[in-house]
CSV table of C-alpha atoms in Angstrom, one decimal:
chain,number,residue,atom,x,y,z
A,104,MET,CA,0.0,0.0,0.0
A,105,ASN,CA,1.4,3.4,-1.1
A,106,VAL,CA,0.8,5.9,1.7
A,107,VAL,CA,1.8,9.6,1.5
A,108,ILE,CA,1.5,12.4,4.0
A,109,LEU,CA,0.0,15.6,2.5
A,110,VAL,CA,0.6,19.0,4.2
A,111,PRO,CA,-1.2,22.2,3.2
A,112,ARG,CA,1.3,25.1,3.6
A,113,ARG,CA,2.0,28.8,3.3
A,114,ASP,CA,5.5,29.9,4.2
A,115,GLY,CA,6.3,33.3,5.7
A,116,PHE,CA,4.6,33.2,9.1
A,117,ALA,CA,7.3,32.8,11.7
A,118,ASP,CA,5.4,30.9,14.4
A,119,ARG,CA,3.8,28.5,11.9
A,120,ASP,CA,7.1,28.0,10.1
A,121,ALA,CA,8.8,27.2,13.4
A,122,ASN,CA,6.0,24.7,14.2
A,123,TRP,CA,6.5,22.9,10.9
A,124,ASP,CA,10.3,22.9,11.2
A,125,TRP,CA,9.7,21.0,14.5
A,126,CYS,CA,6.8,18.8,13.3
A,127,ARG,CA,8.2,17.7,10.0
A,128,PRO,CA,11.1,15.6,11.3
A,129,TRP,CA,8.8,14.3,14.0
A,130,TRP,CA,6.5,12.8,11.3
A,131,GLN,CA,9.4,11.7,9.1
A,132,TRP,CA,11.1,9.9,12.0
A,133,ARG,CA,7.9,8.0,13.0
A,134,HIS,CA,6.8,7.2,9.5
A,135,PRO,CA,10.0,6.9,7.5
A,136,ASP,CA,8.4,5.0,4.6
A,137,TRP,CA,5.7,7.6,3.9
A,138,PRO,CA,6.9,10.6,1.8
A,139,VAL,CA,5.9,14.0,3.1
A,140,VAL,CA,4.6,16.2,0.3
A,141,GLU,CA,3.8,19.9,0.9
A,142,GLY,CA,1.2,21.7,-1.2
A,143,HIS,CA,1.7,25.5,-1.2
A,144,HIS,CA,-0.9,28.2,-1.8
A,145,VAL,CA,1.0,31.4,-1.9
A,146,THR,CA,-1.2,34.3,-3.1
A,147,GLY,CA,-4.3,36.0,-1.8
A,148,LEU,CA,-6.3,34.5,1.1
A,149,PHE,CA,-4.9,31.1,2.1
A,150,ASN,CA,-6.9,28.4,0.3
A,151,ARG,CA,-6.3,25.2,2.3
A,152,SER,CA,-8.3,23.1,-0.2
A,153,ALA,CA,-6.1,24.2,-3.1
A,154,ALA,CA,-3.0,23.5,-1.1
A,155,ILE,CA,-4.2,20.0,-0.2
A,156,ASN,CA,-5.2,19.3,-3.8
A,157,ARG,CA,-1.9,20.5,-5.1
A,158,ALA,CA,0.0,18.2,-2.6
A,159,ALA,CA,-2.2,15.3,-3.8
A,160,GLU,CA,-1.2,16.0,-7.4
A,161,LEU,CA,2.5,16.4,-6.6
A,162,ALA,CA,2.4,13.1,-4.7
A,163,GLY,CA,1.6,11.1,-7.8
A,164,GLY,CA,0.2,7.6,-7.5
A,165,TRP,CA,-0.9,6.9,-3.9
A,166,ASP,CA,-3.4,4.5,-2.3
A,167,VAL,CA,-4.0,6.4,1.0
A,168,ALA,CA,-3.2,10.0,1.9
A,169,VAL,CA,-2.7,11.1,5.5
A,170,ILE,CA,-3.7,14.7,5.4
A,171,ILE,CA,-2.2,16.6,8.3
A,172,ASP,CA,-1.9,20.2,9.5
A,173,SER,CA,1.6,21.4,9.8
A,174,ASP,CA,1.3,21.9,13.6
A,175,VAL,CA,-0.1,18.6,14.8
A,176,ILE,CA,1.4,15.5,16.4
A,177,ILE,CA,-0.3,12.3,17.3
A,178,ALA,CA,0.6,8.8,18.4
A,179,PRO,CA,2.0,6.9,15.4
A,180,ASP,CA,-0.1,3.8,16.1
A,181,LEU,CA,-3.3,5.8,15.8
A,182,VAL,CA,-2.2,7.1,12.4
A,183,ARG,CA,-1.3,3.6,11.1
A,184,GLU,CA,-4.6,2.3,12.4
A,185,ALA,CA,-6.5,5.1,10.6
A,186,VAL,CA,-4.7,4.2,7.4
A,187,ARG,CA,-5.6,0.6,7.8
A,188,ARG,CA,-9.2,1.3,8.5
A,189,ALA,CA,-9.5,3.9,5.7
A,190,HIS,CA,-8.0,1.4,3.2
A,191,ASP,CA,-10.1,-1.6,4.4
A,192,GLU,CA,-13.4,0.3,4.7
A,193,GLN,CA,-12.8,2.6,1.8
A,194,GLN,CA,-13.9,5.7,3.8
A,195,MET,CA,-12.2,8.7,5.3
A,196,ALA,CA,-10.9,7.9,8.8
A,197,VAL,CA,-10.2,10.5,11.5
A,198,ALA,CA,-7.2,9.4,13.6
A,199,PHE,CA,-8.4,10.8,16.9
A,200,LYS,CA,-11.5,11.7,19.0
A,201,THR,CA,-10.1,14.5,21.1
A,202,ARG,CA,-7.9,17.4,20.0
A,203,TYR,CA,-6.0,19.5,22.5
A,204,ASN,CA,-4.8,22.9,21.4
A,205,LEU,CA,-1.7,23.5,23.4
A,206,SER,CA,-1.0,26.9,25.0
A,207,ALA,CA,2.2,28.8,24.2
A,208,ARG,CA,3.7,27.3,27.4
A,209,GLY,CA,2.6,23.8,26.5
A,210,THR,CA,4.0,24.2,23.0
A,211,SER,CA,7.4,25.4,24.2
A,212,GLN,CA,7.6,22.6,26.8
A,213,THR,CA,6.7,20.0,24.1
A,214,LYS,CA,9.3,21.3,21.7
A,215,ALA,CA,11.9,21.3,24.4
A,216,GLU,CA,10.9,17.7,25.2
A,217,THR,CA,10.7,18.5,28.9
A,218,ILE,CA,7.2,17.1,29.1
A,219,TYR,CA,5.0,14.7,27.1
A,220,PRO,CA,1.8,16.2,25.8
A,221,GLU,CA,-0.2,13.2,27.2
A,222,ALA,CA,0.6,14.5,30.6
A,223,PHE,CA,-1.3,17.7,30.0
A,224,SER,CA,-4.7,16.0,30.1
A,225,MET,CA,-4.1,13.5,32.9
A,226,SER,CA,-5.8,13.5,36.2
A,227,GLU,CA,-4.0,16.6,37.6
A,228,PRO,CA,-6.3,19.5,36.6
A,229,ARG,CA,-3.5,22.0,37.1
A,230,ASN,CA,-1.5,20.5,34.2
A,231,HIS,CA,-4.4,20.8,31.9
A,232,ARG,CA,-5.0,24.4,32.7
A,233,MET,CA,-1.3,25.3,32.3
A,234,TYR,CA,-0.6,23.5,29.0
A,235,VAL,CA,-3.9,23.2,27.2
A,236,ALA,CA,-5.7,26.3,25.8
A,237,ARG,CA,-8.7,24.6,24.4
A,238,THR,CA,-10.2,21.1,23.8
A,239,TYR,CA,-12.2,19.9,20.8
A,240,GLU,CA,-14.2,16.7,20.4
A,241,ASN,CA,-15.2,14.8,17.2
A,242,GLN,CA,-13.2,16.9,14.8
A,243,HIS,CA,-12.8,15.8,11.1
A,244,SER,CA,-9.6,17.7,10.3
A,245,ALA,CA,-5.9,18.0,11.4
A,246,VAL,CA,-5.1,14.2,11.0
A,247,ILE,CA,-7.3,12.2,8.5
A,248,ALA,CA,-6.6,9.3,6.3
A,249,VAL,CA,-8.4,9.2,2.9
A,250,PRO,CA,-8.3,6.4,0.3
A,251,ARG,CA,-7.5,7.5,-3.2
A,252,ALA,CA,-10.7,6.1,-4.6
A,253,VAL,CA,-12.7,8.2,-2.1
A,254,TYR,CA,-10.7,11.3,-2.8
A,255,ASP,CA,-11.2,10.9,-6.6
A,256,LYS,CA,-14.9,10.1,-6.3
A,257,VAL,CA,-15.6,13.1,-4.1
A,258,GLY,CA,-13.5,15.4,-6.4
A,259,GLY,CA,-10.9,16.4,-3.8
A,260,PHE,CA,-11.3,19.3,-1.5
A,261,ASP,CA,-13.6,22.1,-2.7
A,262,GLU,CA,-11.4,25.1,-3.6
A,263,GLY,CA,-14.4,27.4,-3.5
A,264,PHE,CA,-13.7,27.7,0.2
A,265,CYS,CA,-11.2,30.5,0.5
A,266,GLY,CA,-9.9,31.9,3.8
A,267,TRP,CA,-10.4,30.2,7.2
A,268,GLY,CA,-12.9,27.5,7.9
A,269,LEU,CA,-15.3,24.8,6.9
A,270,GLU,CA,-13.5,23.3,3.9
A,271,ASP,CA,-12.8,20.2,6.1
A,272,THR,CA,-16.5,20.0,7.2
A,273,ALA,CA,-17.6,20.1,3.6
A,274,PHE,CA,-15.1,17.4,2.6
A,275,ALA,CA,-16.3,15.2,5.5
A,276,ILE,CA,-20.0,15.7,4.5
A,277,ALA,CA,-19.1,14.9,0.9
A,278,CYS,CA,-17.2,11.7,1.9
A,279,GLU,CA,-20.2,10.4,3.9
A,280,THR,CA,-22.8,11.3,1.2
A,281,VAL,CA,-20.9,10.2,-1.9
A,282,MET,CA,-19.8,6.9,-0.2
A,283,GLY,CA,-23.1,6.3,1.5
A,284,LYS,CA,-21.6,5.4,4.9
A,285,PRO,CA,-20.4,7.2,8.0
A,286,LEU,CA,-16.8,8.3,8.6
A,287,VAL,CA,-14.5,6.2,10.7
A,288,TYR,CA,-13.5,7.7,14.0
A,289,LEU,CA,-10.7,6.4,16.2
A,290,ASP,CA,-10.7,6.9,20.0
A,291,GLY,CA,-7.5,8.8,20.5
A,292,GLU,CA,-5.9,12.2,21.1
A,293,ALA,CA,-4.1,14.7,18.9
A,294,TRP,CA,-2.0,17.7,19.9
A,295,HIS,CA,-2.1,21.0,18.1
A,296,LEU,CA,0.8,23.4,18.7
A,297,HIS,CA,0.2,27.1,19.5
A,298,HIS,CA,0.4,29.8,16.8
A,299,ASN,CA,-1.2,33.2,16.2
A,300,ALA,CA,-4.8,33.0,15.0
A,301,ALA,CA,-5.8,33.7,11.4
A,302,ALA,CA,-7.0,37.3,10.8
A,303,GLU,CA,-10.2,36.3,8.9
A,304,LYS,CA,-11.9,34.0,11.3
A,305,HIS,CA,-15.5,34.2,12.7
A,306,GLY,CA,-17.5,37.1,11.5
A,307,SER,CA,-15.3,38.1,8.6
A,308,PRO,CA,-16.7,38.3,5.0
A,309,PRO,CA,-14.6,35.3,3.8
A,310,HIS,CA,-15.8,33.2,6.7
A,311,ALA,CA,-19.4,34.2,6.0
A,312,ARG,CA,-19.0,33.0,2.4
A,313,ASN,CA,-17.5,29.7,3.6
A,314,VAL,CA,-20.5,29.2,6.0
A,315,ALA,CA,-22.9,29.8,3.1
A,316,ARG,CA,-21.1,27.3,0.9
A,317,CYS,CA,-20.9,24.7,3.6
A,318,ASN,CA,-24.7,25.1,4.1
A,319,LEU,CA,-25.1,24.0,0.5
A,320,TYR,CA,-23.3,20.8,1.4
A,321,ARG,CA,-25.6,20.2,4.3
A,322,ALA,CA,-28.7,20.8,2.2
A,323,MET,CA,-27.3,18.4,-0.5
A,324,GLN,CA,-26.6,15.8,2.2
A,325,THR,CA,-30.2,15.9,3.3
A,326,LEU,CA,-31.3,15.4,-0.3
A,327,GLY,CA,-28.6,12.8,-1.0
A,328,ASP,CA,-27.4,14.9,-3.9
A,329,VAL,CA,-24.1,13.3,-4.8
A,330,ALA,CA,-23.9,14.9,-8.3
A,331,GLY,CA,-24.4,18.3,-6.7
A,332,MET,CA,-21.5,17.9,-4.3
A,333,GLN,CA,-19.2,16.7,-7.1
A,334,ARG,CA,-20.3,19.6,-9.2
A,335,LEU,CA,-19.4,22.0,-6.4
A,336,ALA,CA,-15.9,20.5,-6.1
A,337,ARG,CA,-15.3,21.0,-9.9
A,338,GLU,CA,-16.7,24.5,-9.8
A,339,GLY,CA,-14.5,25.3,-6.8
A,340,ARG,CA,-11.3,24.3,-8.7
A,341,GLU,CA,-12.4,26.5,-11.7
A,342,LEU,CA,-13.1,29.4,-9.4
A,343,GLU,CA,-9.6,29.2,-7.7
A,344,ARG,CA,-7.9,28.9,-11.1
A,345,SER,CA,-9.6,32.0,-12.3
A,346,ARG,CA,-8.8,34.3,-9.4
A,347,VAL,CA,-7.1,37.5,-10.6
A,348,ASP,CA,-4.6,37.4,-7.6
A,349,TYR,CA,-3.3,34.1,-8.8
A,350,ALA,CA,-0.2,35.5,-10.4
A,351,ILE,CA,3.5,35.1,-9.8
A,352,PRO,CA,4.3,35.4,-6.1
A,353,GLN,CA,7.2,37.4,-4.7
A,354,ILE,CA,9.6,34.6,-4.4
A,355,LEU,CA,13.1,34.3,-6.0
A,356,HIS,CA,14.6,30.8,-6.4
A,357,ARG,CA,18.1,29.7,-7.1
A,358,VAL,CA,19.6,26.2,-7.1
A,359,VAL,CA,23.3,26.1,-6.2
A,360,PRO,CA,26.1,23.7,-5.3
A,361,GLU,CA,27.4,23.4,-1.8
A,362,HIS,CA,30.0,26.1,-2.4
A,363,THR,CA,29.4,29.1,-4.5
A,364,PRO,CA,31.7,31.8,-5.9
A,365,GLU,CA,31.9,35.1,-4.0
A,366,ILE,CA,30.5,37.0,-7.0
A,367,ALA,CA,27.4,34.7,-7.0
A,368,GLU,CA,26.7,35.6,-3.4
A,369,ARG,CA,27.2,39.3,-4.2
A,370,TRP,CA,24.7,39.1,-7.0
A,371,TRP,CA,22.2,37.2,-4.8
A,372,GLY,CA,22.6,39.9,-2.2
A,373,ARG,CA,21.9,42.5,-4.9
A,374,PHE,CA,18.7,40.6,-5.8
A,375,GLY,CA,17.7,41.0,-2.2
A,376,GLU,CA,18.3,44.7,-2.3
A,377,LEU,CA,16.3,45.1,-5.5
A,378,HIS,CA,13.4,43.0,-4.0
A,379,PRO,CA,13.3,44.0,-0.3
A,380,GLU,CA,9.8,42.5,0.3
A,381,TRP,CA,10.4,39.2,-1.5
A,382,ARG,CA,11.3,35.9,-0.1
A,383,LEU,CA,14.6,34.6,-1.4
A,384,MET,CA,14.8,30.8,-1.5
A,385,THR,CA,18.2,29.1,-2.0
A,386,HIS,CA,18.0,25.4,-2.8
A,387,ARG,CA,21.6,24.4,-1.9
A,388,ASP,CA,23.2,21.0,-2.5
A,389,PRO,CA,22.8,18.6,-0.6
A,390,LEU,CA,19.0,19.0,-1.2
A,391,ASP,CA,16.3,17.5,1.0
A,392,PRO,CA,14.5,14.9,-1.3
A,393,GLN,CA,11.4,15.2,0.8
A,394,ARG,CA,10.8,18.7,-0.4
A,395,PHE,CA,11.1,17.6,-4.1
A,396,PRO,CA,9.1,14.4,-4.3
A,397,ILE,CA,8.7,14.5,-8.1
A,398,THR,CA,12.3,14.9,-9.2
A,399,SER,CA,14.3,13.4,-6.2
A,400,PRO,CA,13.9,9.8,-7.4
A,401,HIS,CA,15.8,10.9,-10.5
A,402,TRP,CA,18.6,12.8,-8.8
A,403,PRO,CA,21.0,9.8,-8.5
A,404,LYS,CA,20.8,9.4,-12.3
A,405,VAL,CA,21.7,12.9,-13.4
A,406,ALA,CA,25.1,13.5,-15.1
A,407,ASN,CA,26.0,16.7,-13.4
A,408,GLY,CA,24.9,19.6,-11.1
A,409,ALA,CA,23.4,21.5,-14.0
A,410,GLN,CA,21.0,18.7,-14.8
A,411,LEU,CA,20.0,18.5,-11.2
A,412,ALA,CA,19.3,22.2,-11.2
A,413,ASP,CA,17.3,21.9,-14.4
A,414,LEU,CA,14.9,19.5,-12.7
A,415,VAL,CA,14.8,21.2,-9.3
A,416,ARG,CA,14.1,24.7,-10.7
A,417,LEU,CA,11.0,23.3,-12.5
A,418,GLU,CA,9.7,21.5,-9.4
A,419,ALA,CA,10.3,24.6,-7.3
A,420,LEU,CA,8.3,26.8,-9.7
A,421,LEU,CA,5.6,24.2,-9.9
A,422,THR,CA,5.3,24.0,-6.1
A,423,TRP,CA,5.9,27.5,-4.9
A,424,GLY,CA,5.7,29.7,-8.0
A,425,GLY,CA,8.0,32.7,-8.2
A,426,ILE,CA,11.0,33.6,-10.4
A,427,TYR,CA,14.0,31.4,-10.9
A,428,VAL,CA,17.5,32.7,-11.6
A,429,ASP,CA,20.8,30.8,-12.2
A,430,GLN,CA,23.7,31.6,-9.9
A,431,ASP,CA,25.5,33.2,-12.8
A,432,VAL,CA,22.8,35.8,-13.4
A,433,GLU,CA,23.6,39.5,-12.6
A,434,PRO,CA,20.6,41.6,-11.6
A,435,PHE,CA,20.0,45.1,-13.0
A,436,ARG,CA,16.3,45.9,-12.4
A,437,PRO,CA,13.6,44.6,-10.0
A,438,PHE,CA,11.2,42.0,-11.5
A,439,ASP,CA,8.1,43.5,-9.9
A,440,ALA,CA,6.6,44.6,-13.2
A,441,LEU,CA,6.5,40.9,-14.3
A,442,LEU,CA,4.4,39.7,-11.3
A,443,PRO,CA,1.0,40.2,-12.9
A,444,LEU,CA,1.9,37.6,-15.6
A,445,GLN,CA,0.9,34.0,-15.3
A,446,ALA,CA,4.4,32.8,-16.6
A,447,PHE,CA,7.3,34.3,-18.5
A,448,ALA,CA,10.7,33.4,-20.0
A,449,ALA,CA,12.7,35.2,-22.8
A,450,TRP,CA,14.1,34.6,-26.2
A,451,GLU,CA,17.9,34.6,-26.5
A,452,ASP,CA,17.6,34.8,-30.3
A,453,GLU,CA,14.9,33.8,-32.8
A,454,LYS,CA,15.4,30.1,-32.0
A,455,VAL,CA,16.3,29.6,-28.4
A,456,VAL,CA,14.4,30.1,-25.1
A,457,PRO,CA,16.8,29.5,-22.2
A,458,ASN,CA,15.8,28.4,-18.7
A,459,ALA,CA,18.3,30.5,-16.8
A,460,ILE,CA,15.6,33.1,-15.9
A,461,MET,CA,11.9,32.2,-15.8
A,462,GLY,CA,8.9,32.8,-13.7
A,463,ALA,CA,5.4,31.3,-13.2
A,464,ARG,CA,2.5,31.1,-10.8
A,465,PRO,CA,2.3,27.9,-8.8
A,466,ASP,CA,1.1,24.8,-10.7
A,467,HIS,CA,1.3,26.5,-14.1
A,468,PRO,CA,0.5,24.0,-16.8
A,469,ALA,CA,3.5,25.1,-18.9
A,470,ILE,CA,5.9,24.4,-16.1
A,471,ARG,CA,4.3,21.0,-15.5
A,472,ALA,CA,4.7,20.3,-19.2
A,473,CYS,CA,8.4,21.3,-19.0
A,474,LEU,CA,8.9,19.1,-16.0
A,475,ASP,CA,7.3,16.1,-17.6
A,476,GLN,CA,9.5,16.5,-20.7
A,477,ALA,CA,12.6,17.1,-18.7
A,478,LEU,CA,12.1,13.9,-16.7
A,479,ARG,CA,11.8,12.0,-20.0
A,480,LEU,CA,14.9,13.6,-21.6
A,481,TYR,CA,17.5,14.3,-18.9
A,482,ARG,CA,19.5,11.2,-19.8
A,483,ARG,CA,20.0,12.6,-23.3
A,484,GLY,CA,22.2,15.5,-22.2
A,485,THR,CA,22.3,18.8,-20.4
A,486,TRP,CA,21.0,21.0,-23.2
A,487,GLU,CA,18.3,18.6,-24.3
A,488,ALA,CA,16.7,18.4,-20.8
A,489,GLY,CA,17.3,22.0,-19.9
A,490,PRO,CA,17.1,24.9,-22.5
A,491,GLY,CA,16.1,22.4,-25.1
A,492,VAL,CA,12.9,21.7,-23.1
A,493,THR,CA,11.9,25.3,-22.6
A,494,THR,CA,12.7,26.0,-26.2
A,495,LYS,CA,10.4,23.3,-27.3
A,496,VAL,CA,7.5,23.7,-24.8
A,497,LEU,CA,7.1,27.5,-24.2
A,498,PRO,CA,6.9,29.1,-27.7
A,499,GLY,CA,3.4,29.3,-29.1
A,500,ARG,CA,1.6,29.1,-25.8
A,501,ASN,CA,-1.0,31.8,-24.9
A,502,ASP,CA,-0.4,31.4,-21.2
A,503,VAL,CA,3.3,32.3,-21.3
A,504,LEU,CA,4.8,35.7,-22.2
A,505,LEU,CA,8.2,35.3,-24.0
A,506,LEU,CA,10.2,38.5,-23.6
A,507,PRO,CA,12.3,39.8,-26.5
A,508,PRO,CA,16.1,39.2,-26.8
A,509,GLY,CA,18.0,41.6,-24.6
A,510,SER,CA,15.5,41.8,-21.8
A,511,LEU,CA,17.1,38.9,-20.0
A,512,TYR,CA,19.9,37.9,-22.3
A,513,ASP,CA,21.5,41.1,-23.6
A,514,VAL,CA,24.8,39.2,-24.5
A,515,HIS,CA,24.4,36.2,-26.7
A,516,TYR,CA,26.1,32.9,-25.9
A,517,ASN,CA,27.8,32.7,-29.3
A,518,ASP,CA,28.9,36.4,-29.4
A,519,PRO,CA,32.6,36.4,-30.4
A,520,ASP,CA,33.1,39.5,-28.1
A,521,ARG,CA,31.1,37.9,-25.3
A,522,ASP,CA,33.8,38.3,-22.6
A,523,SER,CA,34.3,42.0,-23.2
A,524,ARG,CA,30.6,42.7,-23.6
A,525,MET,CA,29.9,41.1,-20.2
A,526,LEU,CA,31.9,44.0,-18.7
A,527,ALA,CA,29.9,46.7,-20.5
A,528,PRO,CA,27.0,48.6,-18.8
A,529,ALA,CA,23.6,47.1,-19.1
A,530,PRO,CA,21.1,48.6,-21.6
A,531,PRO,CA,18.1,50.3,-19.9
A,532,TRP,CA,15.7,47.5,-21.1
A,533,SER,CA,17.6,44.7,-19.5
A,534,PHE,CA,16.3,43.1,-16.2
A,535,ALA,CA,19.4,40.9,-15.8
A,536,ARG,CA,22.4,39.4,-17.6
A,537,HIS,CA,23.2,35.7,-17.9
A,538,HIS,CA,27.0,35.2,-17.7
A,539,TYR,CA,27.1,31.6,-19.1
A,540,TRP,CA,29.6,30.1,-16.7
A,541,GLY,CA,28.9,26.6,-18.1
A,542,SER,CA,29.5,24.6,-14.9
A,543,TRP,CA,28.7,21.4,-16.7
A,544,LEU,CA,31.3,21.9,-19.4
A,545,PRO,CA,34.8,20.5,-19.4
A,546,LYS,CA,37.1,22.5,-17.1
A,547,GLU,CA,38.9,24.2,-19.9
A,548,ARG,CA,35.6,25.6,-21.3
A,549,GLN,CA,34.1,26.8,-18.0
A,550,ARG,CA,34.0,30.4,-17.0
A,551,VAL,CA,33.1,29.8,-13.3
A,552,PRO,CA,35.0,32.3,-11.1
A,553,ALA,CA,37.1,30.8,-8.2
A,554,ALA,CA,35.0,30.3,-5.1
């Protein structure tokens, strides 16, 4: 049985990021055979349904998904039992009956491993008051196991729920109605780490819209309207895909070796100065395969670091969205003007579209097509699975803007005066300059500065 752990995420909130940094190795250590796949929703109000659905797509072929919040821990035996019951009974299984929301003190004590969470709810009332902020019964979120057949039949999570609340209730209702039987509940406890509350909770307009949408599910459950629920799930995906705020997020990516030349770090620092409100993500070798579940099975087979970077950049853009730059790219102007686009790259000349600088919103179909092609071709060579893929896939699409030569590649790779032109001032229309270090080439042909 192929089991995966799916985690809806949005980076950039210090307390939630810290919770996940602690919880992720906790889950990996207790379930080492189950890959952890994050689904990121990065623009606009957080859409937990879209993040879960994206993780489900990235995880590929799976039989049972354990869908967890990034701030929850639970006894491993309960999770394994939930997976078994979900698989055997072909129904969504909730791995616990009682959920304890830990206080800030309880969370810090848990992370410091000075006390076990189970002690917070034992017979001593003082412990409970000190370490537990709130207790919930009969939840249907936080840690659930869902068979693939059930997930597919329901249509996944309804992305029409945007902002905080009730997408999990609607999914639970849909599972019961579509499958024609109750959910499976285990008698156990789960522990939720403390973090700051969402801004758009009870009483906010987004929450009111979510309440109204969930009431549709309740009405359809009364009528036994399976087709209506499945239609809502489909319409929710279409609605999320059409949101105007679903453009390129303010994230810069680079994929680099363990040691980088000093000039590469200076340029990366300059990127930060030009984009002060952006998140800069360095994916440095050795990479964590758990963060790249699509490409990591192929990493041992690549011929060089450039091929590795070709694969990882595409998965990073597919997962997080943003703008990718090679380590040998010198910045001139901020990329902010390109953010309203769905995706972009640039011509080097009338024939070639390199992959050294490119951007896209998360889960863009052109990036997915590039990644699928790269995974088929990477054994043929560095060019074929890198710039060769973007040159073949991106031209002619109406969902990708290809900028003209000079905007990103003002010096041509084959220019006989390339070295001297690299030292010249940038033209005013250039965002950046690619220096073509050629780290994958034989040593005598490389132009990589000394580290």
